[in-house]
JSON list of C-alpha atoms in Angstrom, two decimals:
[
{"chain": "A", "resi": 1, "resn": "UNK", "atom": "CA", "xyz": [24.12, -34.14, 2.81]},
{"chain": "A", "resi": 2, "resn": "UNK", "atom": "CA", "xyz": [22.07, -36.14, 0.28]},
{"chain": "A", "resi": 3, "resn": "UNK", "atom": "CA", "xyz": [21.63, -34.58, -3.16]},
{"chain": "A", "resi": 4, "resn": "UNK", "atom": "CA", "xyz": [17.86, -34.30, -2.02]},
{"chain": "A", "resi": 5, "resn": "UNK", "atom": "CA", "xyz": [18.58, -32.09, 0.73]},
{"chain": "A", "resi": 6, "resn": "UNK", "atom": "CA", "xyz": [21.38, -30.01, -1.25]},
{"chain": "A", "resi": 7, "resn": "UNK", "atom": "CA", "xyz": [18.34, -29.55, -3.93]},
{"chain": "A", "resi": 8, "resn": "UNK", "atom": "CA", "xyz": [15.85, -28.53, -1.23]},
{"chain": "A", "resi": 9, "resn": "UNK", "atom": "CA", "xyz": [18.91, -25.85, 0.59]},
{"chain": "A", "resi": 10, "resn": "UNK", "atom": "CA", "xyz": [19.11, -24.52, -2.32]},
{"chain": "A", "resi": 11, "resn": "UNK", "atom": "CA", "xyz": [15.56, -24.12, -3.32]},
{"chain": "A", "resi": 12, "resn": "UNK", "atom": "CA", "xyz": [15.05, -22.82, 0.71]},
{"chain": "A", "resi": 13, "resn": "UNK", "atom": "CA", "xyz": [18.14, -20.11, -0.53]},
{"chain": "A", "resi": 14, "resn": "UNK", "atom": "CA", "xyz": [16.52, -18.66, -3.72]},
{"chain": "A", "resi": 15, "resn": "UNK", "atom": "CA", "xyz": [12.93, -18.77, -2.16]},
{"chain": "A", "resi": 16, "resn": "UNK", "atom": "CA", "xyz": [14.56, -16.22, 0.61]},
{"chain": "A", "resi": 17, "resn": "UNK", "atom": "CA", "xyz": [17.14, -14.42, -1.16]},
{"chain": "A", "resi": 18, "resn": "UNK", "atom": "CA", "xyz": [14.18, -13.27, -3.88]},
{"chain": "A", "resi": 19, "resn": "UNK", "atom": "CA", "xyz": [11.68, -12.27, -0.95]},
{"chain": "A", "resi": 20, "resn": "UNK", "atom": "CA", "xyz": [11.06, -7.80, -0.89]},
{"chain": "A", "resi": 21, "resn": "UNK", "atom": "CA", "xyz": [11.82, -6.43, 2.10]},
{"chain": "A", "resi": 22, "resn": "UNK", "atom": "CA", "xyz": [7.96, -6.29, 3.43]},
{"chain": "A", "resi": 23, "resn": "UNK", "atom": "CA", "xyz": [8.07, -9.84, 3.20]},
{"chain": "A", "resi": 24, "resn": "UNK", "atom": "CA", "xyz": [11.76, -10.02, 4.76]},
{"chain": "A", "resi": 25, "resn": "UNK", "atom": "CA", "xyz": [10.20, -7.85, 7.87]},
{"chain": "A", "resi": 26, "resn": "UNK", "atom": "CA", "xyz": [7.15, -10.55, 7.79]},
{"chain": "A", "resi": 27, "resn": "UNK", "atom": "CA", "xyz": [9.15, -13.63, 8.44]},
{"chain": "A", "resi": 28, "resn": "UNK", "atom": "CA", "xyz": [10.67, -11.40, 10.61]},
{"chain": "A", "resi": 29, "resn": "UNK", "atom": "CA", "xyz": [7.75, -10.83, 12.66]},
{"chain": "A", "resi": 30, "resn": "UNK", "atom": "CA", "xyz": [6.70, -14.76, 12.41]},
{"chain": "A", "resi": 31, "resn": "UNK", "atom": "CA", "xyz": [10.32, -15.81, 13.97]},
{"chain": "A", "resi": 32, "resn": "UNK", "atom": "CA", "xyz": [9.94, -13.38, 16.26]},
{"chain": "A", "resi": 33, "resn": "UNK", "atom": "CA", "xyz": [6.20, -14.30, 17.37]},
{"chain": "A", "resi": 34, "resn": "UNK", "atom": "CA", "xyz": [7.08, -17.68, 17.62]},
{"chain": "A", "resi": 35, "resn": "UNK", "atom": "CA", "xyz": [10.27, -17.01, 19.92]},
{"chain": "A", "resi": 36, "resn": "UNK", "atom": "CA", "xyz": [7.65, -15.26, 22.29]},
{"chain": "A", "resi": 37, "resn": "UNK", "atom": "CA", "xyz": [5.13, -17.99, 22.16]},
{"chain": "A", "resi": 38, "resn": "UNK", "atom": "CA", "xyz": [7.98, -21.07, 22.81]},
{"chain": "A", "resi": 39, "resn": "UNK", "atom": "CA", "xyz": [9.06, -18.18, 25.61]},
{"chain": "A", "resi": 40, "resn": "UNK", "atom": "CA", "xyz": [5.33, -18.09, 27.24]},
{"chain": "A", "resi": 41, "resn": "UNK", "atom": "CA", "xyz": [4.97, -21.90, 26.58]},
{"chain": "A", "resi": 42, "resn": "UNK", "atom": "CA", "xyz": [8.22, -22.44, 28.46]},
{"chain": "A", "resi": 43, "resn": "UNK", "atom": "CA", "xyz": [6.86, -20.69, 31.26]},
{"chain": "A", "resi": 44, "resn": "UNK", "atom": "CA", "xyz": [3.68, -22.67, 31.75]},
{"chain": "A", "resi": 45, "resn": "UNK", "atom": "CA", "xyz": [3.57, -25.30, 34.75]},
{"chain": "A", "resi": 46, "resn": "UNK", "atom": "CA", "xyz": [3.59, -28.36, 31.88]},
{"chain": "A", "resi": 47, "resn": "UNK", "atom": "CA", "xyz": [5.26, -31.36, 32.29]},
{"chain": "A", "resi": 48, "resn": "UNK", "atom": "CA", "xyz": [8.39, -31.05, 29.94]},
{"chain": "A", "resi": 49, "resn": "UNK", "atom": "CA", "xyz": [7.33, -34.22, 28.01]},
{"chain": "A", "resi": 50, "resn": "UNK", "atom": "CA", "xyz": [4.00, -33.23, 27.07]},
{"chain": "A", "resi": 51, "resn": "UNK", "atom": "CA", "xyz": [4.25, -32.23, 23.57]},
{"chain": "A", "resi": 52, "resn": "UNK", "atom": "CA", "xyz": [0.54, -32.36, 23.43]},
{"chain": "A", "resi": 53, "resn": "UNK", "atom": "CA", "xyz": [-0.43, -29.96, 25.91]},
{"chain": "A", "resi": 54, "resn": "UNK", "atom": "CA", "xyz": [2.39, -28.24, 24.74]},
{"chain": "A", "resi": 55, "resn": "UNK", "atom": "CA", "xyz": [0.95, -27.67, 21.12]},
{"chain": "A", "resi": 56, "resn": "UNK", "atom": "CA", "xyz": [-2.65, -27.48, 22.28]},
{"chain": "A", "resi": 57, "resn": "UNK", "atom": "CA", "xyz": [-1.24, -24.60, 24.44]},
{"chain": "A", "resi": 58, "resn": "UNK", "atom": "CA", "xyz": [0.55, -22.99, 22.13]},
{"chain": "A", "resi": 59, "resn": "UNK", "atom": "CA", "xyz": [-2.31, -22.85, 19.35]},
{"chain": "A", "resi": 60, "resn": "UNK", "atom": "CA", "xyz": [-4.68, -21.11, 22.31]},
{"chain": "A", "resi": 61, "resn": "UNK", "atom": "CA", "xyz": [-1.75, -18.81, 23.39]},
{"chain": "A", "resi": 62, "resn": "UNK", "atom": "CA", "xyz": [-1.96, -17.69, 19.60]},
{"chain": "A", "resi": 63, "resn": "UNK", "atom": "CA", "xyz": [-5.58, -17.38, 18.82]},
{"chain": "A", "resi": 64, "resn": "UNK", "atom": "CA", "xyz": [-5.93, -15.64, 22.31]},
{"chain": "A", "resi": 65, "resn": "UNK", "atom": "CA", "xyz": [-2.95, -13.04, 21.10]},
{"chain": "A", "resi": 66, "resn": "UNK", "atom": "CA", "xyz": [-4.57, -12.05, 18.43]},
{"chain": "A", "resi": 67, "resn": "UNK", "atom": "CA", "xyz": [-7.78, -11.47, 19.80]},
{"chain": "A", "resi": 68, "resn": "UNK", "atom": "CA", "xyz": [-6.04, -9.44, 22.13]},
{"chain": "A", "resi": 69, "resn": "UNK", "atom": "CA", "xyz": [-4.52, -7.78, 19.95]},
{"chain": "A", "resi": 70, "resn": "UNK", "atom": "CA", "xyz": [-7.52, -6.96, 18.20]},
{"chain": "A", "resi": 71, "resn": "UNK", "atom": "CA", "xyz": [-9.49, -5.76, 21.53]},
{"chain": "A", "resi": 72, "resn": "UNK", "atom": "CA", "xyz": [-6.22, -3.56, 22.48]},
{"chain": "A", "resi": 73, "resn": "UNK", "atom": "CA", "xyz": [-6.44, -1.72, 18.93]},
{"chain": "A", "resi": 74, "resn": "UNK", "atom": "CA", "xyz": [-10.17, -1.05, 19.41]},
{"chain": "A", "resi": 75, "resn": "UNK", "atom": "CA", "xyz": [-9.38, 0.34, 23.10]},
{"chain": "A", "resi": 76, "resn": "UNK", "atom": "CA", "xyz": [-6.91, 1.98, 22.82]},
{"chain": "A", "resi": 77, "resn": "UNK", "atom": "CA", "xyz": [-8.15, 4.26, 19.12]},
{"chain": "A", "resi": 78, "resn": "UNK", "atom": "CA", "xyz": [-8.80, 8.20, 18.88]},
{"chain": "A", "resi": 79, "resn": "UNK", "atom": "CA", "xyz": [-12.27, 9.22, 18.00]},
{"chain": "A", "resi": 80, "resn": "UNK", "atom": "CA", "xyz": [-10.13, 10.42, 14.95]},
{"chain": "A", "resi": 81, "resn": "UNK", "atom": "CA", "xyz": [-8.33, 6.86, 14.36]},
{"chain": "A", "resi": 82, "resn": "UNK", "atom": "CA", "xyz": [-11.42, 5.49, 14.43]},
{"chain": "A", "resi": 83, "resn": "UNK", "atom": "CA", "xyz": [-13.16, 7.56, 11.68]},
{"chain": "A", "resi": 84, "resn": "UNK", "atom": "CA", "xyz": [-10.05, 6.93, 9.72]},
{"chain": "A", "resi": 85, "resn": "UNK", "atom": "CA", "xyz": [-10.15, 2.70, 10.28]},
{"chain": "A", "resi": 86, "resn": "UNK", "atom": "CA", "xyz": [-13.93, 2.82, 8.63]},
{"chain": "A", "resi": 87, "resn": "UNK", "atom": "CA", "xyz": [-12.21, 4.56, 5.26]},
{"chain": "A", "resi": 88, "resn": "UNK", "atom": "CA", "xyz": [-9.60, 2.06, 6.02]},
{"chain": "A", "resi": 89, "resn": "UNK", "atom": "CA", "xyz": [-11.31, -0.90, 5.75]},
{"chain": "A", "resi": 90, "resn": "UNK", "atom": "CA", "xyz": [-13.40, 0.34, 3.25]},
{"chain": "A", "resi": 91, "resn": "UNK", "atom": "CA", "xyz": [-9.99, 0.70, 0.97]},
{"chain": "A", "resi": 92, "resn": "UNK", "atom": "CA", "xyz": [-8.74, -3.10, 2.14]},
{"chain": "A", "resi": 93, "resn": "UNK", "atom": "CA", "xyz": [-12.58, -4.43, 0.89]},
{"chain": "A", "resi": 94, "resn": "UNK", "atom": "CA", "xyz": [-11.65, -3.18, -2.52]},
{"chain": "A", "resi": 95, "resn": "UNK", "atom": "CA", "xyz": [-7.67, -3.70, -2.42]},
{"chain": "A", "resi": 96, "resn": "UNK", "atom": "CA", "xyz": [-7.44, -6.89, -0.21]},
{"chain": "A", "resi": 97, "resn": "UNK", "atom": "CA", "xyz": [-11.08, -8.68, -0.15]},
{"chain": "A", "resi": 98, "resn": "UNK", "atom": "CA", "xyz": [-9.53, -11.63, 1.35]},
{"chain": "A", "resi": 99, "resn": "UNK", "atom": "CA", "xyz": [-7.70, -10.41, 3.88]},
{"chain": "A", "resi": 100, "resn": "UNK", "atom": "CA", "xyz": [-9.24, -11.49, 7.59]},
{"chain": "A", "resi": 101, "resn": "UNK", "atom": "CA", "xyz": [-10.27, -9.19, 10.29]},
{"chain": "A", "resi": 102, "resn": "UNK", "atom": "CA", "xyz": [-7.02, -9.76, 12.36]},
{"chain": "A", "resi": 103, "resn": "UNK", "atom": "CA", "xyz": [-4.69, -8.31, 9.44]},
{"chain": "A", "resi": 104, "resn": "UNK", "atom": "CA", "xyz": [-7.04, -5.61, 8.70]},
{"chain": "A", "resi": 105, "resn": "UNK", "atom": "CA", "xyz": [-6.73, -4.55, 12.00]},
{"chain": "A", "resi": 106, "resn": "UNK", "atom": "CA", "xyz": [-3.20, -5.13, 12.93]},
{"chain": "A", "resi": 107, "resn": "UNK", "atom": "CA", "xyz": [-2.11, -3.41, 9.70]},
{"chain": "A", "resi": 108, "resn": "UNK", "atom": "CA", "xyz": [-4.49, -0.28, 10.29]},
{"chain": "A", "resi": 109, "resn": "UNK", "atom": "CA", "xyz": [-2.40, 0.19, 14.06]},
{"chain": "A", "resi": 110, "resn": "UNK", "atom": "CA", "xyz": [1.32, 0.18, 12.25]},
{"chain": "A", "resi": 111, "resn": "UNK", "atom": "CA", "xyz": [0.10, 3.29, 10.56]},
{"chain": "A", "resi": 112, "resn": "UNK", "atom": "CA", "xyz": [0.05, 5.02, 13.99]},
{"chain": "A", "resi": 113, "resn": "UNK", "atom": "CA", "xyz": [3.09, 3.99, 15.88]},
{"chain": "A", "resi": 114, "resn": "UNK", "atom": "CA", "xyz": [1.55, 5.49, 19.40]},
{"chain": "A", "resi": 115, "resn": "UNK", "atom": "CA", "xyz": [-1.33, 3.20, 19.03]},
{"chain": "A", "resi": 116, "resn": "UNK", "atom": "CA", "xyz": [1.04, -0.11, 18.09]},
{"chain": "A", "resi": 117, "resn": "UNK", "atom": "CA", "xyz": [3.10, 1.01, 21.40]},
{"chain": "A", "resi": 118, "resn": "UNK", "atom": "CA", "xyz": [-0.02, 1.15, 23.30]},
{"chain": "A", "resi": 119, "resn": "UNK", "atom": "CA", "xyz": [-0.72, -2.46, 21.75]},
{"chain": "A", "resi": 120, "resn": "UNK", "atom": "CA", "xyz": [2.74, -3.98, 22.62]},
{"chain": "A", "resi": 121, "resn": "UNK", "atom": "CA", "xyz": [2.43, -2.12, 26.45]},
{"chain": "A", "resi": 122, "resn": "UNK", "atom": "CA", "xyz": [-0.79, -4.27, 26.88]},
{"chain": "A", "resi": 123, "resn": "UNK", "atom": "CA", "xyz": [0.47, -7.45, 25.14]},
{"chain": "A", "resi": 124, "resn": "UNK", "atom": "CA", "xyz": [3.36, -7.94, 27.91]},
{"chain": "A", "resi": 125, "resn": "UNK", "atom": "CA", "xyz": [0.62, -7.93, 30.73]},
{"chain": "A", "resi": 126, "resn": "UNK", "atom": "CA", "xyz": [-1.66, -10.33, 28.46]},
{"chain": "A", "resi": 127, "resn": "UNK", "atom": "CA", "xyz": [1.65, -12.60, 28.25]},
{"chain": "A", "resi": 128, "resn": "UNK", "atom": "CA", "xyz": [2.01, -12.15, 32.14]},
{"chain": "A", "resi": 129, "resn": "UNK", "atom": "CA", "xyz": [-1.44, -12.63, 32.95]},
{"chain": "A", "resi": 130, "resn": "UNK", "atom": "CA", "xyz": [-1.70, -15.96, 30.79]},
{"chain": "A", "resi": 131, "resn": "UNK", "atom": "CA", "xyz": [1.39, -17.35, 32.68]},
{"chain": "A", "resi": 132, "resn": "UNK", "atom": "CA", "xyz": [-0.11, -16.76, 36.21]},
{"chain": "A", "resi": 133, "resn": "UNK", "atom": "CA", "xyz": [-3.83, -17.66, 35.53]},
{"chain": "A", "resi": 134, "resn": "UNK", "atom": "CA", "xyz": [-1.97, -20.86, 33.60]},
{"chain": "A", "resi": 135, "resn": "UNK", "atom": "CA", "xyz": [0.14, -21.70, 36.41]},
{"chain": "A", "resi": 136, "resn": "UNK", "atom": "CA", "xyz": [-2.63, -21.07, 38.65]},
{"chain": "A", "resi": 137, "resn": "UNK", "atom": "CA", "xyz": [-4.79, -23.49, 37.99]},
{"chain": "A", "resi": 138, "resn": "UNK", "atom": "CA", "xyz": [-2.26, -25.67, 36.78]},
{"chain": "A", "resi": 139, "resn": "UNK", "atom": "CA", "xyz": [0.26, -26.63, 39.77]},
{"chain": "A", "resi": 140, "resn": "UNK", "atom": "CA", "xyz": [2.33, -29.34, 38.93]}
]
């Protein structure tokens, strides 16, 4: 190793080692997103060369998950969740003004782990479904 790359390791180190634990369980959840998104990607009829498609794919696989993610929160809400996610958001306007839609959203449904089950439940037929329309249409 070249005393550029022992610099940046050990930059890469700190960076990590000084991260709280919500942010330890966020890149968490990013390696683990991207594990299932390679996963999904690896099960699409595309030509194993075709890094293009590939990426193209993969940045459609994760705008669709998230609006799926989104719809599945919204479906799946008690009359009483919902009451609580317009105080919720009204909090996150003042808190977190930047924060998008998405994250609102997605961080409203961790504070009711039945409703984040429900979520997960319908992501694994979203993943299935994407994979067999996908292949459909795309026979190789």
């Amino acid at each position: 190793m070249n005393n550029q790359s022992t610099k940046t390791a050990k930059e890469i180190k700190e960076a990590l080692s000084s991260l709280t634990e919500d942010q330890k369980l966020m890149m968490d959840d990013v390696v683990l997103a991207d594990a299932v998104y390679d996963g999904v990607i690896s099960l699409l009829n595309i030509a194993e060369d075709d890094h293009l498609q590939k990426s193209l794919l993969y940045g459609v696989l994760v705008r669709q998950t998230r609006d799926h993610i989104v719809f599945s929160i919204w479906n799946n809400m008690t009359p009483e969740q919902s009451k609580h996610l317009r105080d919720f958001v009204n909090q996150v306007a003042v808190t977190n003004p930047g924060i998008s839609h998405e994250n609102v959203m997605m961080e409203f449904a961790q504070l009711y782990p039945p409703l984040i089950d429900k979520v997960y439940e319908s992501l694994g037929k979203f993943f299935q479904d994407f994979i067999e329309k996908f292949n459909k249409i795309n026979k190789i």
